[in-house]
Coordinates of C-alpha atoms in Angstrom, one line a residue:
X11 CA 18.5 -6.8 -7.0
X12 CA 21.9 -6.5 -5.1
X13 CA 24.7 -7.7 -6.2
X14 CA 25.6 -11.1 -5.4
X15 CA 29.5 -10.8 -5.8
X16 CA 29.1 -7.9 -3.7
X17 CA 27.9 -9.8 -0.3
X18 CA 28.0 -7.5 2.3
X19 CA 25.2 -8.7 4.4
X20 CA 21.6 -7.9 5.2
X21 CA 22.1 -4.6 6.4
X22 CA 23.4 -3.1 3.4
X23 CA 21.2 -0.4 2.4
X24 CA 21.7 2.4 -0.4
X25 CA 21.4 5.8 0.6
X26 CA 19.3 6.9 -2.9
X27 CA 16.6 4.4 -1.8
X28 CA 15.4 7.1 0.9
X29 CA 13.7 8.9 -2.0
X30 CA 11.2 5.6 -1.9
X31 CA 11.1 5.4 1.9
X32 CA 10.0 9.2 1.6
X33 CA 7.2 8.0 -1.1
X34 CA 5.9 5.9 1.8
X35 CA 6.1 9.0 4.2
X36 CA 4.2 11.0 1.8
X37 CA 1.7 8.3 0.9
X38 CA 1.1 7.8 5.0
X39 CA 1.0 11.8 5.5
X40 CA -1.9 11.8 2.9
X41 CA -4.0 8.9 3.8
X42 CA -3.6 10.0 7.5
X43 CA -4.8 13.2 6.4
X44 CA -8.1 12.7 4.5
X45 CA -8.6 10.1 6.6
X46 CA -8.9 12.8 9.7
X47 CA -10.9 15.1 7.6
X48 CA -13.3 12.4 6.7
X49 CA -13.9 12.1 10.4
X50 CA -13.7 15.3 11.7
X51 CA -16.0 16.6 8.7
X52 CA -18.6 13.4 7.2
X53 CA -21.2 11.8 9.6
X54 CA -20.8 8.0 10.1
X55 CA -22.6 6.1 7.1
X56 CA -24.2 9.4 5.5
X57 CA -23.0 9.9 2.0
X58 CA -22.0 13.0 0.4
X59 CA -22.4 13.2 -3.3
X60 CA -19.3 14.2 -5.0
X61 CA -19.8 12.8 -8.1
X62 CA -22.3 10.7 -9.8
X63 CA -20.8 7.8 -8.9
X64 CA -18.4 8.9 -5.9
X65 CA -19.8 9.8 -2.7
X66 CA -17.2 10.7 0.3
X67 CA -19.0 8.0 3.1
X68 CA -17.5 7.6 6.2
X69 CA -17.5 4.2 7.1
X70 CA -15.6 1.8 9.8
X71 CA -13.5 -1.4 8.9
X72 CA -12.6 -3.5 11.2
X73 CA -11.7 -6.9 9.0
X74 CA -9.1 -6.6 6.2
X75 CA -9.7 -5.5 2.4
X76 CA -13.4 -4.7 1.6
X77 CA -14.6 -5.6 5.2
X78 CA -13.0 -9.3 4.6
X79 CA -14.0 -10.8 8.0
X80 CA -15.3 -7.7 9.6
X81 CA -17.5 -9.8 11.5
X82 CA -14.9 -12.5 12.6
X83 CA -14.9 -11.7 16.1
X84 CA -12.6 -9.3 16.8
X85 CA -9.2 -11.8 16.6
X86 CA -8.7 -10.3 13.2
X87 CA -7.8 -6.9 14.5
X88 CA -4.4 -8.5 16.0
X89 CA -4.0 -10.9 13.5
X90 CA -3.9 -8.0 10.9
X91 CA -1.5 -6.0 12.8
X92 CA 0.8 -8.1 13.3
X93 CA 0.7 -8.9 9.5
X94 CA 0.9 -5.6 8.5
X95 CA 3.7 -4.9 10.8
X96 CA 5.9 -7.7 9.9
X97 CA 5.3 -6.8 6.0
X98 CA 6.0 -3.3 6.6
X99 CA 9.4 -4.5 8.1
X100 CA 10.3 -6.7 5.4
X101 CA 9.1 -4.0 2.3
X102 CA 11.9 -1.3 4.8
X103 CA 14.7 -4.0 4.3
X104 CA 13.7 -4.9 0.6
X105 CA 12.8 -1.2 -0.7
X106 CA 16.6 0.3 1.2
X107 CA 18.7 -2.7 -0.7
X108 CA 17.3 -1.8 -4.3
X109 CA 19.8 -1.4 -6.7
X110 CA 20.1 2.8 -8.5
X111 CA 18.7 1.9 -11.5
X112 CA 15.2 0.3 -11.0
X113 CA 12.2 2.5 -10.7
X114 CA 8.6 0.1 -10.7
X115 CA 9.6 -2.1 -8.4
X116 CA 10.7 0.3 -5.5
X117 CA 7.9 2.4 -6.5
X118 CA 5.6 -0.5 -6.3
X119 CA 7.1 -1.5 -2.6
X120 CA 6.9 2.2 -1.5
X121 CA 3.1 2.5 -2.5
X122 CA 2.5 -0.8 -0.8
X123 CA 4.4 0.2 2.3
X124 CA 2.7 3.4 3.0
X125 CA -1.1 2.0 2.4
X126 CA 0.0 -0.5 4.8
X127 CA 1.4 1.4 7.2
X128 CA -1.6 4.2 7.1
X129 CA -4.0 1.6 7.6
X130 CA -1.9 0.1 10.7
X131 CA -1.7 3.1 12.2
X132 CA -5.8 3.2 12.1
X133 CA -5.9 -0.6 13.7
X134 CA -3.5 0.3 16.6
X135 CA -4.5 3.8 17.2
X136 CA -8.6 3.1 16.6
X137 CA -9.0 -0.4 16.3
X138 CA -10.6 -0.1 12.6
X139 CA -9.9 1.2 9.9
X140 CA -11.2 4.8 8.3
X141 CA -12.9 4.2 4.8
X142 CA -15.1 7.5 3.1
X143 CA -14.3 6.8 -0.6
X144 CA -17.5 5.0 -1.9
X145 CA -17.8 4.3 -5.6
X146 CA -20.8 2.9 -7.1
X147 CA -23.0 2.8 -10.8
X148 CA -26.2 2.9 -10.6
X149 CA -27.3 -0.1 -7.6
X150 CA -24.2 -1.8 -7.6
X151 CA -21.8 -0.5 -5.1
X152 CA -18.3 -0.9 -4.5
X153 CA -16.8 -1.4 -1.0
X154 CA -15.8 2.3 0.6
X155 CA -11.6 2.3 0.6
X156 CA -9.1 5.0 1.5
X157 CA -6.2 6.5 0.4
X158 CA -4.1 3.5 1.8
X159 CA -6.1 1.3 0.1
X160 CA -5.3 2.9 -3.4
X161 CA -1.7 3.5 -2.4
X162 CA -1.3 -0.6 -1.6
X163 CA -3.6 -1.5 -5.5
X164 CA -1.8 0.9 -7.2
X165 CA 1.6 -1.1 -5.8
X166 CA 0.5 -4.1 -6.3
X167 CA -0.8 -3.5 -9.6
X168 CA 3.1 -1.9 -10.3
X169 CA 4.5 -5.0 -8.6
X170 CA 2.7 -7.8 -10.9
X171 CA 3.8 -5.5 -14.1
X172 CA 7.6 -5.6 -13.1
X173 CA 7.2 -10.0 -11.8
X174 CA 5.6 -10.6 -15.2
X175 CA 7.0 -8.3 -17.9
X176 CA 10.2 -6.2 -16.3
X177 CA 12.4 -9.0 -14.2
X178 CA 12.4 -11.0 -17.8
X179 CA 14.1 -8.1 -19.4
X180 CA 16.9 -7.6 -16.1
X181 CA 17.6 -11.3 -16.4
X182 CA 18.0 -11.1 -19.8
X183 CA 20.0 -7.7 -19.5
X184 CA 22.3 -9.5 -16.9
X185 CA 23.0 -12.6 -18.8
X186 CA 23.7 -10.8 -22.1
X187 CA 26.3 -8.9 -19.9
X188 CA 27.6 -12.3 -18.7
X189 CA 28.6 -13.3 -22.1

């Protein structure tokens, strides 16, 4: 968290948080990637066996997280867009005013920015987005995801362990330092 003795405005950023904003690059590059080999190289809805219980299965979404309103009518490409644009905005202004010394959270907002930023780039550049990993045990299946997808669980998953364990232990930190 900044400092709050140390106003300097909104557009104070730090220069060591471009190590998480390149975090996001990488975790775009990658998702970007396998996405484009998953097109160029898997038919649409034919699954390879990888594993026995992954198969690489190209697949089209065009709603939100595991197809969420994929048949909605088409107003939730824009709607989604816009969301993920105006997040993506706010996680560049949040992860570049990050204090030195915290890791999860950054790390958290990086992962979350690049998943959401690879899968905007599908919606504006395709109009859906690119799913081919396909996980399943035996007949129960789980929704085909992407790269992005993992990026933004793996964040949020980083982002509820630093709400609800690590901010109690900065607060308490910064109090006892108070004293």
């Amino acid at each position: 968290m900044p400092n709050p003795h140390n106003k300097k405005g909104l557009f104070q950023f730090y220069p060591h948080n471009l190590v998480w904003v390149g975090l996001s690059i990488v975790a775009i590059i990658i998702d970007q990637w396998t996405k484009w080999i998953a097109s160029t190289h898997l038919n649409y809805a034919d699954p390879v066996p990888v594993l026995p219980f992954l198969n690489w299965t190209l697949l089209h979404n065009y709603g939100a997280a595991f197809s969420f309103l994929s048949d909605a009518g088409g107003w939730q490409r824009y709607f989604f867009t816009s969301l993920a644009g105006l997040v993506s905005v706010i996680f560049v202004f949040w992860l570049m005013r990050m204090p030195k010394n915290m890791i999860v959270l950054p790390l958290a907002i990086a992962l979350i920015l690049g998943g959401a930023v690879g899968n905007l780039i599908d919606r504006v550049s395709l109009g859906y987005v690119v799913d081919f990993i396909h996980v399943y045990y035996n007949n129960s299946h789980f929704p085909a995801f992407n790269i992005a997808d993992s990026a933004i669980t793996l964040g949020t998953i980083l982002l509820l362990i630093d709400t609800f364990f690590l901010e109690k232990h900065r607060i308490q930190r910064a109090e006892a330092q108070n004293d």
